[in-house]
Coordinates of C-alpha atoms and ligand atoms in Angstrom, one line a residue:
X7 CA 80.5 102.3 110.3
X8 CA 77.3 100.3 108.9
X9 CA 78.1 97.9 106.1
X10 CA 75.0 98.5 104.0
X11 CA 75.5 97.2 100.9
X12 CA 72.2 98.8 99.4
X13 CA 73.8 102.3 99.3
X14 CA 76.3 100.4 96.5
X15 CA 73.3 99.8 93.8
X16 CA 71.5 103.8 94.7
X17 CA 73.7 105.3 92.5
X18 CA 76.5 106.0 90.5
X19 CA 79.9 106.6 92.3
X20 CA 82.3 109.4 91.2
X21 CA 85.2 106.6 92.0
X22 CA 84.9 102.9 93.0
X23 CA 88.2 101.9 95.2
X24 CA 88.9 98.1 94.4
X25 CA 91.0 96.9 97.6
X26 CA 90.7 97.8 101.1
X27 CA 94.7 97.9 102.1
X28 CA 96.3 101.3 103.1
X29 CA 96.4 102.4 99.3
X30 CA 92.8 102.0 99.0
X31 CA 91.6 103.1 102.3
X32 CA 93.6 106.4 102.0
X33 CA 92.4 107.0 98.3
X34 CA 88.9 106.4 99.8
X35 CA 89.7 109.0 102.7
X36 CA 91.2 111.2 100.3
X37 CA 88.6 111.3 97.3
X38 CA 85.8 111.6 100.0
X39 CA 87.2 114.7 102.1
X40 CA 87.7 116.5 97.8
X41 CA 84.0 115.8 98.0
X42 CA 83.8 112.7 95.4
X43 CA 81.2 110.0 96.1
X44 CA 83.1 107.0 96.4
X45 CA 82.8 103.1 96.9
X46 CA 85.4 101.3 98.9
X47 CA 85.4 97.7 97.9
X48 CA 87.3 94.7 100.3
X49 CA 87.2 90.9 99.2
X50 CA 87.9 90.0 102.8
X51 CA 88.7 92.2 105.6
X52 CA 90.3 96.3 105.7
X53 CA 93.8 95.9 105.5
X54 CA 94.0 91.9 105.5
X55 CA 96.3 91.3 103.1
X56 CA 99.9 93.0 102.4
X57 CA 98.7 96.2 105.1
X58 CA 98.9 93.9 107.6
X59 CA 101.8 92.2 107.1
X60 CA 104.6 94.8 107.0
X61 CA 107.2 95.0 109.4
X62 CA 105.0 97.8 111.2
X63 CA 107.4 100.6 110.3
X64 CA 107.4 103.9 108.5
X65 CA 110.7 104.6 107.9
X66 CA 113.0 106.4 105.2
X67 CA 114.6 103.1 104.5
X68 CA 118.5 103.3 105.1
X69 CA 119.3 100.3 103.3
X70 CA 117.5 102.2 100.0
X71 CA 120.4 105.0 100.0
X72 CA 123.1 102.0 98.8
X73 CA 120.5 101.5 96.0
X74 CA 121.2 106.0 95.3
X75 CA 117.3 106.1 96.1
X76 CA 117.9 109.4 97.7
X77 CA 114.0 111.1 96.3
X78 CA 112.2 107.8 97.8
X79 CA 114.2 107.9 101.4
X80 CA 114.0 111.8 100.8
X81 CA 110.0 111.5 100.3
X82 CA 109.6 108.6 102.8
X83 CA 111.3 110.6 105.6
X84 CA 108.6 113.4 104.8
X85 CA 105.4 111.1 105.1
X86 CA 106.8 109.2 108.4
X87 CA 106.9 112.9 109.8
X88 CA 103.4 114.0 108.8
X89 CA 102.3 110.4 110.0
X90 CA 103.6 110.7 113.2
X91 CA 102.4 114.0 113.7
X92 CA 98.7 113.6 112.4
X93 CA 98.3 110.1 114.6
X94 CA 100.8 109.9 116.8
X95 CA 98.8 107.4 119.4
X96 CA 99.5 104.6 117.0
X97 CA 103.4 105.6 115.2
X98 CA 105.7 106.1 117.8
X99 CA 109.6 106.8 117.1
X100 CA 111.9 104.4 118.0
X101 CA 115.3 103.9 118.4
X102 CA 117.7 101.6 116.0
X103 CA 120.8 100.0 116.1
X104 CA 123.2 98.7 113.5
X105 CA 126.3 96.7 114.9
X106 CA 128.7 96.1 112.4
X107 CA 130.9 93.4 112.3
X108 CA 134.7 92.8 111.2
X109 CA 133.5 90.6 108.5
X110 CA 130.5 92.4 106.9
X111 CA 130.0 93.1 103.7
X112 CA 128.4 97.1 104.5
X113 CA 131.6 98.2 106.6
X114 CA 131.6 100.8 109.6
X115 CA 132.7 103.9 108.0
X116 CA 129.7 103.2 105.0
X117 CA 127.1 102.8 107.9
X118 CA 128.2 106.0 109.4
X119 CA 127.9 108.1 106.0
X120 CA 124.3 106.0 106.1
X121 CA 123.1 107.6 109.0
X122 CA 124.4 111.0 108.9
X123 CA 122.9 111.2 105.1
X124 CA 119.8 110.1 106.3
X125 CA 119.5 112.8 108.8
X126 CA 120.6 115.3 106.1
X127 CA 117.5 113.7 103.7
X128 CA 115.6 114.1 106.6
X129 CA 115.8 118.2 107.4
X130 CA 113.2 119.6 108.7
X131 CA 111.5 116.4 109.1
X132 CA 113.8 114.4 111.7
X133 CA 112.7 112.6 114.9
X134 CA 115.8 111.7 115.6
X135 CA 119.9 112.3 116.1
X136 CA 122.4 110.0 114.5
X137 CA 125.0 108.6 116.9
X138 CA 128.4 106.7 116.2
X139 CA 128.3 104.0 119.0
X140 CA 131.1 102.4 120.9
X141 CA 131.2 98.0 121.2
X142 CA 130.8 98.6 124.7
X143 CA 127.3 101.2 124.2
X144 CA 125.7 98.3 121.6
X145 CA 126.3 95.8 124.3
X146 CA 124.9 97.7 126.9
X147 CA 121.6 98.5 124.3
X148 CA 121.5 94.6 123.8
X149 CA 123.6 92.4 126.7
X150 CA 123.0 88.8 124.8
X151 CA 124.5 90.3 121.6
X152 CA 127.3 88.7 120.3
X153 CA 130.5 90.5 120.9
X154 CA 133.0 88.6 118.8
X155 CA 133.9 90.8 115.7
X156 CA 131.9 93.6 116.7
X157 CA 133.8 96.7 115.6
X158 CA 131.0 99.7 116.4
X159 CA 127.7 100.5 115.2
X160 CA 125.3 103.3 114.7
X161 CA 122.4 104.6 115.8
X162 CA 119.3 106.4 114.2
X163 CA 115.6 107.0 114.6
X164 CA 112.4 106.0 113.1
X165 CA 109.2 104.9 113.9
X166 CA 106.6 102.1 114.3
X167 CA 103.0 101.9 113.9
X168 CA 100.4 99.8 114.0
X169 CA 99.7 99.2 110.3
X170 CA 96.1 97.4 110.5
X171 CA 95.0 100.0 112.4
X172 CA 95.9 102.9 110.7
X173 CA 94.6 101.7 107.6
X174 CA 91.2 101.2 109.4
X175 CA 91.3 105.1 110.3
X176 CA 91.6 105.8 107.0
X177 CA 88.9 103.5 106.2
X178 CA 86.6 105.3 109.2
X179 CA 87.5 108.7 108.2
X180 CA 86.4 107.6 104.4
X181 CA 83.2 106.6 105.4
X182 CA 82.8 109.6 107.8
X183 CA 83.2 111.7 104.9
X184 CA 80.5 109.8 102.9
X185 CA 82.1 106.9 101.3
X186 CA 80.4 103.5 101.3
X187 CA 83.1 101.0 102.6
X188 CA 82.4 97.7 102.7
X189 CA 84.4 94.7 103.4
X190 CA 83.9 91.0 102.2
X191 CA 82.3 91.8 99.0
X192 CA 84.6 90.5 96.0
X193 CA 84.9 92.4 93.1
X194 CA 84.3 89.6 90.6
X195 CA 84.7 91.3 87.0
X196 CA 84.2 94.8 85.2
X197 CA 81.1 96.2 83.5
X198 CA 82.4 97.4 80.2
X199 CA 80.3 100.0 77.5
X200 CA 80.1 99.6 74.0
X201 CA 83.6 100.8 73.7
X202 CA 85.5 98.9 75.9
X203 CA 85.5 101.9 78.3
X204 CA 85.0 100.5 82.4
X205 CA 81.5 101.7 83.5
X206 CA 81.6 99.5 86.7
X207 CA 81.9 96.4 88.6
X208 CA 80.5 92.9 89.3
X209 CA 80.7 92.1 92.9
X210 CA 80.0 89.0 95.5
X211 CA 79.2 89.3 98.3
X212 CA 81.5 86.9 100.0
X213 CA 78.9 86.6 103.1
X214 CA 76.1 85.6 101.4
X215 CA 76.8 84.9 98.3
X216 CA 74.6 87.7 96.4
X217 CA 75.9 89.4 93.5
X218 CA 75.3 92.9 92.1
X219 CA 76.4 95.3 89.8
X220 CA 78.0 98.7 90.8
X221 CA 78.2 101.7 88.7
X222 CA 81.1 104.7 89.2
X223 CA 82.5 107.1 86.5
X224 CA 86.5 106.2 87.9
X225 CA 88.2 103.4 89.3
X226 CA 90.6 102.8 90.9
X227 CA 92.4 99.3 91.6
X228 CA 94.7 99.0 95.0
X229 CA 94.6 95.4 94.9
X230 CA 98.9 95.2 95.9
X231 CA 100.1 92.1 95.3
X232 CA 96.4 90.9 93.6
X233 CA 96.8 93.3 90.7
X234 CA 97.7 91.0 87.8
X235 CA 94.5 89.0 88.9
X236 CA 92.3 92.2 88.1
X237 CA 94.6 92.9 85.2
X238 CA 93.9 89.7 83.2
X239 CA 90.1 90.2 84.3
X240 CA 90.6 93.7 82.4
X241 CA 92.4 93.1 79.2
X242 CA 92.3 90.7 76.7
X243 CA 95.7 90.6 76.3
X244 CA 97.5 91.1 79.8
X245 CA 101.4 91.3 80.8
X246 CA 101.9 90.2 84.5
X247 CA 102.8 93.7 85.6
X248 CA 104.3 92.7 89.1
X249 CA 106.8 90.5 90.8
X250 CA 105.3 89.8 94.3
X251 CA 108.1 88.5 97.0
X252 CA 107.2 87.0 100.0
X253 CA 108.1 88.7 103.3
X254 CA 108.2 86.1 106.7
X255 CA 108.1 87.8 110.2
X256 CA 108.3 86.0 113.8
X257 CA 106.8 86.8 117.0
X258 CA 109.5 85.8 119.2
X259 CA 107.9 86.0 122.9
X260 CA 110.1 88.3 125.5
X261 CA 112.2 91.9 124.2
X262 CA 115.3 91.1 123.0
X263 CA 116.2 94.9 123.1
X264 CA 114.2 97.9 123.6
X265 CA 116.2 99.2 120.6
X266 CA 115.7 98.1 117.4
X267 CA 117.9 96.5 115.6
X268 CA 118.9 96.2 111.6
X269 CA 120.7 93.3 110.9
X270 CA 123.1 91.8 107.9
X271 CA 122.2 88.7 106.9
X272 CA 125.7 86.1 106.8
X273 CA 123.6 84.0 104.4
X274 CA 122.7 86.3 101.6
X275 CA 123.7 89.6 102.6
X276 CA 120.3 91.3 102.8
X277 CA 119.2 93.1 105.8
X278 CA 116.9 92.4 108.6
X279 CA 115.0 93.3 112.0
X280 CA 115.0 92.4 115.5
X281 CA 112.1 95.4 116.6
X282 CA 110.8 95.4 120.5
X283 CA 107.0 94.8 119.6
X284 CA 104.1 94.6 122.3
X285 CA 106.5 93.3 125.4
X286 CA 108.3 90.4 122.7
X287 CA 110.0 90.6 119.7
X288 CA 109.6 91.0 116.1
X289 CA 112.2 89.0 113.7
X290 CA 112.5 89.7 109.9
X291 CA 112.2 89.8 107.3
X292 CA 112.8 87.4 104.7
X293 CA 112.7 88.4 100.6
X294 CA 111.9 85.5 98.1
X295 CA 110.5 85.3 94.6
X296 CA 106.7 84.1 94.8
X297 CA 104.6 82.7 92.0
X298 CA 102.0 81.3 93.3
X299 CA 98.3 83.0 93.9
X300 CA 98.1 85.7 96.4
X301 CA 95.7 83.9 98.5
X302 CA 97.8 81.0 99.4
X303 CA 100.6 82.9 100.9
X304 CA 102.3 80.9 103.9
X305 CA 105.1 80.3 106.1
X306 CA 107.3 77.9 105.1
X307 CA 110.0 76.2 107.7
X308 CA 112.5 76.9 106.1
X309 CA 111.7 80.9 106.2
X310 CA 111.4 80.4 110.0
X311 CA 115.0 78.4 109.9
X312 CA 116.5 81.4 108.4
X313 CA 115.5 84.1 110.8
X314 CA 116.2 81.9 113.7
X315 CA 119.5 81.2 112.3
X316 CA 120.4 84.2 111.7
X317 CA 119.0 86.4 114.9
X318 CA 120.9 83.0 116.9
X319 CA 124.2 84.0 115.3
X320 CA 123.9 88.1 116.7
X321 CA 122.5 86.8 120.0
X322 CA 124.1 83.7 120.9
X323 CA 123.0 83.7 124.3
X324 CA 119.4 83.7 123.5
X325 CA 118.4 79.9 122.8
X326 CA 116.3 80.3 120.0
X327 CA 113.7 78.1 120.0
X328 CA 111.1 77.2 118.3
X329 CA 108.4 76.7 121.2
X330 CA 109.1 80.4 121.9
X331 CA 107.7 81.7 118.7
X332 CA 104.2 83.0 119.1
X333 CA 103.5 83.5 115.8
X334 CA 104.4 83.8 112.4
X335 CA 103.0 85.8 109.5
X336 CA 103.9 85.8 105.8
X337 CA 103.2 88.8 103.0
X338 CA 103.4 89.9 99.4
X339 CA 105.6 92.9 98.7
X340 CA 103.4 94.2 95.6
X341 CA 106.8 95.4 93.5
X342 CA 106.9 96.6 89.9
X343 CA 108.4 94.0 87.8
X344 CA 111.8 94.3 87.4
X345 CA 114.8 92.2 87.4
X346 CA 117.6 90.7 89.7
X347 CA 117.6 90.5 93.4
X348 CA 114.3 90.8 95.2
X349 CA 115.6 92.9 98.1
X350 CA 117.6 95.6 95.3
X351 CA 114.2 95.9 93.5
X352 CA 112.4 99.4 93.8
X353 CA 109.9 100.2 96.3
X354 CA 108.7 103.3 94.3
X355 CA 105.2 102.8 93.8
X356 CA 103.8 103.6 89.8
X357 CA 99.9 104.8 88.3
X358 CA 99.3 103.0 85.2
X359 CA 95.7 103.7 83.4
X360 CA 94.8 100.7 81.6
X361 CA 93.2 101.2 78.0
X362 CA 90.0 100.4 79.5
X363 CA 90.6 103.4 81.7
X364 CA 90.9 101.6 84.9
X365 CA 93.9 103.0 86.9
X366 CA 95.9 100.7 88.6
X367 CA 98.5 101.6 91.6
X368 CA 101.2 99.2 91.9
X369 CA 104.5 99.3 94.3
X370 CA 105.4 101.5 96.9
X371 CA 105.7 101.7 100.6
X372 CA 103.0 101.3 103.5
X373 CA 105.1 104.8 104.6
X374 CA 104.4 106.7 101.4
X375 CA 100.5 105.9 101.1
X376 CA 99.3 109.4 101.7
X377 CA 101.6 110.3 98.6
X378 CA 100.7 107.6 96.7
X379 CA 96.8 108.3 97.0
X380 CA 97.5 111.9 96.3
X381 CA 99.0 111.2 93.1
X382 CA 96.8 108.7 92.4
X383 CA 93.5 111.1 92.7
X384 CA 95.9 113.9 90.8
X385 CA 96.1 111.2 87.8
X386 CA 92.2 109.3 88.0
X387 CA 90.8 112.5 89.3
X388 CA 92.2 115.6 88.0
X389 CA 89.7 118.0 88.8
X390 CA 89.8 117.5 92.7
X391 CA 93.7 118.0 92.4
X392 CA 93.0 121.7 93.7
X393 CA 90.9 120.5 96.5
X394 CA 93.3 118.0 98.2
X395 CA 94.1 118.9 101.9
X396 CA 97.3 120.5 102.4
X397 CA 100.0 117.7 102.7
X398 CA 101.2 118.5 106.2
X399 CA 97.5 118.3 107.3
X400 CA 96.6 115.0 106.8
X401 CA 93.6 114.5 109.0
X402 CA 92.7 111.6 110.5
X403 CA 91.7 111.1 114.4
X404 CA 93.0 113.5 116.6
X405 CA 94.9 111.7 120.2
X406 CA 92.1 113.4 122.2
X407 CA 92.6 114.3 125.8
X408 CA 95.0 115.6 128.2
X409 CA 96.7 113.8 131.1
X410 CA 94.5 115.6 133.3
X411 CA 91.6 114.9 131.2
X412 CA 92.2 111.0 131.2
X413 CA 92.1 111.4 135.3
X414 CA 89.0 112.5 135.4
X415 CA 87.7 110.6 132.7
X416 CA 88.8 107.9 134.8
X417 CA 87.0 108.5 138.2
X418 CA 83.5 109.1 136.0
X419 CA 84.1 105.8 133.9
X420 CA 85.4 103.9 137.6
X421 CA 88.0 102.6 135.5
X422 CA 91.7 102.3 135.8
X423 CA 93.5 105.4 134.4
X424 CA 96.0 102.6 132.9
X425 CA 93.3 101.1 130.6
X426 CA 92.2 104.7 129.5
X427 CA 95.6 105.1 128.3
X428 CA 95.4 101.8 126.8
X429 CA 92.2 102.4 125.0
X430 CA 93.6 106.3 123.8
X431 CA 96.8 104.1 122.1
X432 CA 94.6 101.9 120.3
X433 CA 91.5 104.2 119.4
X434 CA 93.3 108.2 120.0
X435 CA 90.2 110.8 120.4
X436 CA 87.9 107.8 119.9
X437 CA 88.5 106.1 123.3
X438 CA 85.6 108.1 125.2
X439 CA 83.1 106.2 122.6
X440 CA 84.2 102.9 124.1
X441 CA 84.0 103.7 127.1
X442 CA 80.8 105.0 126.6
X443 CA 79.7 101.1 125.5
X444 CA 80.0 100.3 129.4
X445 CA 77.2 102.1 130.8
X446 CA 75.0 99.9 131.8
X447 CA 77.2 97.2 131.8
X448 CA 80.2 97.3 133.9
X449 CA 80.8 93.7 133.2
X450 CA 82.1 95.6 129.8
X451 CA 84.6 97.1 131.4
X452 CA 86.0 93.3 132.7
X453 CA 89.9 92.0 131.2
X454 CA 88.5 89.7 127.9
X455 CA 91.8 87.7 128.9
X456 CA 94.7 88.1 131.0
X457 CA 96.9 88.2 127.8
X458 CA 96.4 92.1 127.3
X459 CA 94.2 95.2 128.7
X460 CA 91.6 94.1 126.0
X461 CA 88.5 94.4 127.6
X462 CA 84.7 93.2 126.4
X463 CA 83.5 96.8 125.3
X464 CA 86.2 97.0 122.9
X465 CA 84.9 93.6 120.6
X466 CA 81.4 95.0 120.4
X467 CA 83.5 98.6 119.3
X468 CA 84.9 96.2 116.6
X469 CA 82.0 94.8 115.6
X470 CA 79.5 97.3 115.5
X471 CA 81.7 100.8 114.8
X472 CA 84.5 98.9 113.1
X473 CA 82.7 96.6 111.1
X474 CA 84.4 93.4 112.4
X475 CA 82.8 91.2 110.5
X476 CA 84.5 87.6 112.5
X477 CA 86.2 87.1 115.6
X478 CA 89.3 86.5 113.9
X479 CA 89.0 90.6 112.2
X480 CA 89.2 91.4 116.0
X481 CA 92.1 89.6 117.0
X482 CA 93.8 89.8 114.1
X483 CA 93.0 93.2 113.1
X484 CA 91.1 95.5 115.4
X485 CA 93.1 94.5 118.8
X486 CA 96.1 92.4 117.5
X487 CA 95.7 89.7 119.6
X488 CA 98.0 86.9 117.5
X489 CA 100.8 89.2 118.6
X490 CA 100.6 88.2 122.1
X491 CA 101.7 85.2 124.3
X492 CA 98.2 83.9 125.4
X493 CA 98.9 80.8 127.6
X494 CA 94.7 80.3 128.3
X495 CA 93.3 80.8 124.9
X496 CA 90.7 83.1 127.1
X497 CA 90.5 86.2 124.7
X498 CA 89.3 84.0 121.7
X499 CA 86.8 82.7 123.8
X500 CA 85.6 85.4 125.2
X501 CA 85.3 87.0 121.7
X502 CA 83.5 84.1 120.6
X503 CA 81.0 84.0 123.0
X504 CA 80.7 88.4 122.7
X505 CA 80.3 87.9 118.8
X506 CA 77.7 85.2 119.1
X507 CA 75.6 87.1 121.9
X508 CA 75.6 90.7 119.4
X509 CA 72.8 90.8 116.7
Ligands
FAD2 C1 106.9 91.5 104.6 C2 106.6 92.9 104.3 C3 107.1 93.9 105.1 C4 106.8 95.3 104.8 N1 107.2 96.2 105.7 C5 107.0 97.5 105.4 C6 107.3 98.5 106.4 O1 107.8 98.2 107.5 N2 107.1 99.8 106.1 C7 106.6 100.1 104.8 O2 106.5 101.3 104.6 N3 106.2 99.2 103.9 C8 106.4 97.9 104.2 N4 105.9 96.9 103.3 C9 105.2 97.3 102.1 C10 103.7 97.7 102.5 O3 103.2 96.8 103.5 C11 102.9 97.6 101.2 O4 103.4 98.4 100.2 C12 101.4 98.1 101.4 O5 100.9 97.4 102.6 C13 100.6 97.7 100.2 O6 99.3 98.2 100.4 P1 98.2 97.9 99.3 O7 97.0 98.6 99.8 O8 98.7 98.3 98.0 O9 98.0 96.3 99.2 P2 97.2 95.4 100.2 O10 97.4 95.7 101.6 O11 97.6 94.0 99.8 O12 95.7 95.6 99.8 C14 95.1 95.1 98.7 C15 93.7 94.6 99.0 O13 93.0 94.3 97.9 C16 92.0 93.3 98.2 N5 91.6 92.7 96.9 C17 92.3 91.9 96.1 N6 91.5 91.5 95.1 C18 90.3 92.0 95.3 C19 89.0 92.0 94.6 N7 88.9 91.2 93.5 N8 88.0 92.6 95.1 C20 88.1 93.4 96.2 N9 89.2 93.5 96.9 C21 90.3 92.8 96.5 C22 92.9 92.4 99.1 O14 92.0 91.5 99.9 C23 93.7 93.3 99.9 O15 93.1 93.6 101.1 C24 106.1 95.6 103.6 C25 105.6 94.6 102.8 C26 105.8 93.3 103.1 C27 105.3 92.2 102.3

């Protein structure tokens, strides 16, 4: 993937895509595969802001049924099935838990009639069997959790994915079917005609500073929790059309559970996670009204006390401590305005056409983004509605070679067959290309650090295929390196000194 910015200014585009998150990305991918000519646009890197601060799940969303959501869980279930079986080297299914407790607001026999109606949402799309479990099962699925009160629990399935990734294969796969993607490049205002209709864009380049214009006959804005900003940028007289709440996660270093576990909050009776994530342990989330601009989102102590507090109080022999967080990472749920508690709010997502004729997608779920860029190309693009791939064939990367395959892949590459199978989780039928970067230099094949399998081929991958643009899109995005517990500080280095050697 080239970023060449001069393919922007050749022509006009049959859709410009403002906002490189899954939404964007997939409406990209989609538009281009219907044969549209489209322009991807990303103020800073694919999949940087909310689409890579999720809590890594697609899931139905139990906790929606209480809320009677039973068409969103209904749809959600669908898309988390045609996920996992379109790229299933980066969602995975995995197990849950929910202990319930004498005292808890959701009793025992409601969480039951949860799990067993989300199976019967599910149908034909289920990865999983419900189970009623016994005090004595949870505590063997968790031995630190805290036994006093514990009445029973249940158990259910769903799955886990990486979501920077997958919104960068949507990304590739656009610009493998002909869309121009490119990332830092700001979309500063809108071209407008003599009749207020939107004829295009005025971007910045946020690398070096040039400006341009680009000219499409559509657009569409995926800008999540950004899209007021574009909004008053459009109009002349704008209504803030979201409520953005912030959403804190921990890395907590070691696996609390190889189950995941949903968890009621004692101080304000939401929900939250304790999910086995990369060999440690990911904690949250938390739900709070934000105002302030999208950019300056951060974690705040007291969203860290909260999550410590609470995960202490279901595993009291864990000592929580702060020195054992790895990180911490903070997001914007881009929600529909709407009133009352954060967490009850909807997570349906909406397509609003502006009177400029800009169409805007707000809300949603990272797990419904292959509906939510179908309907949004069905409503901008009407006449491609009859070219849109089948639903259940959502094409991105395939998973790419057998077990026997990898093996002999293996003794060609002289590599381990471990890493092969590290590099098909990350990169699925892609993996051979990497490899492919260490002919001729087997000191490519070397461990960057000894934090992960991450070896040198993979950050000139990043930045010459992937368009990795700083070391920080690699470990943040491209190999998810924050997530780990790196005691030497020997995989930034090494990227830093790989960067600065590449053209
Ligand atoms: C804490 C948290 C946990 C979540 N967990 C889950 C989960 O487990 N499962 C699930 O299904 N959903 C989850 N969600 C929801 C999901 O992550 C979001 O619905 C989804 O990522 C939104 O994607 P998006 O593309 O609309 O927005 P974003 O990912 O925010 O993308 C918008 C992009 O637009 C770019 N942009 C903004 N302004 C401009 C401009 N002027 N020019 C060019 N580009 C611009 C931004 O840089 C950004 O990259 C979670 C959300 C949060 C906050």
């Amino acid at each position: 993937m080239i970023r060449d910015i001069s393919r922007l200014t050749k022509s006009k585009f049959d859709l410009i895509v403002v906002g490189g998150g899954i939404n964007g990305a997939a409406i990209a991918n989609l538009a281009a595969a219907c044969g549209a000519t489209v322009a991807l646009l990303e103020k800073g890197d694919f999949a940087q802001g909310t689409s890579s601060k999720s809590t890594k799940l697609l899931h139905g969303g139990i906790r929606y049924l209480e809320n009677f959501e039973f068409d969103l869980v209904h749809e959600s279930l669908r898309e988390r099935f045609i996920q996992w079986q379109s790229v299933p080297y980066l969602v995975k299914p995995l197990p849950f838990v929910i202990p319930v407790y004498k005292n808890d607001t959701r009793p025992l026999w409601m969480m039951k009639l949860g799990v067993w109606l989300y199976d019967l949402l599910s149908g034909k799309y289920r990865m999983g069997q419900h189970r009623f479990l016994q005090v004595s099962e949870i505590s063997a699925l968790a031995p630190g959790i805290n036994l006093d009160g514990l009445i029973g629990g249940v158990g259910y399935t769903d799955a886990q994915m990486d979501d920077a990734r997958l919104c960068l294969e949507n990304v590739l796969m656009a610009y493998n079917r002909g869309a121009v993607t490119v990332n830092y490049l700001e979309v500063e205002n809108f071209i407008k005609d003599n009749n207020q209709r939107t004829i295009g864009v005025k971007v910045r380049n946020s690398l070096s500073g040039q400006q341009m214009d680009v000219f499409g006959s559509k657009l569409i804005v995926t800008a999540g929790p950004w899209a007021d900003e574009l909004i008053q940028k459009d109009l002349p007289h704008p209504v803030d059309r979201l409520r953005p709440t912030k959403g804190v996660h921990i890395v907590y270093r070691g696996e609390i559970s190889s189950s995941a576990f949903l968890l009621q909050s004692r101080q304000d009776k939401r929900v939250f996670f304790v999910i086995p994530f990369k060999g440690n342990s990911l904690i949250g989330t938390t739900d709070t009204d934000y105002h302030e601009s999208p950019d300056h989102v951060r974690v705040d102590e007291a969203d860290i006390q909260y999550l410590l507090q609470e995960a202490g109080r279901v595993f009291p022999n864990i000592d929580f401590d702060r020195s054992k967080i790895i990180s911490t990472f903070a997001g914007l749920r881009p929600l529909v305005a709407d009133k009352g508690d954060p967490s009850r709010i909807s997570r349906k997502h909406v397509v609003e056409s502006s009177s400029s004729g800009i169409y805007y997608v707000m809300g949603g779920k990272y797990t419904t983004y292959r509906a939510i860029a179908e309907d949004a190309i069905i409503k901008a693009l009407p006449h491609l509605a009859s070219k849109l791939p089948y639903s259940r064939q959502y094409v991105l990367y395939g998973s790419g070679g057998s077990n026997e395959e990898l093996k002999i892949l293996s003794q060609r590459f002289e590599v381990p067959l471990d890493l092969i199978k590290y590099l098909q989780s990350i990169y699925g039928s892609r993996f051979e290309d990497v490899l492919n970067i260490t002919r001729g230099n087997s000191n490519l094949k070397q461990k960057i650090c000894s934090c992960s399998p991450a070896i040198g081929a993979q950050v000139i991958y990043a930045r010459e295929v992937e368009m990795a643009q700083t070391p920080e899109d690699i470990i943040e995005r491209r190999l998810g390196l924050s997530y780990l517990d790196c005691p030497t500080g020997d995989c930034r280095r090494s990227i830093e000194a790989i960067f600065k050697s590449l053209p």
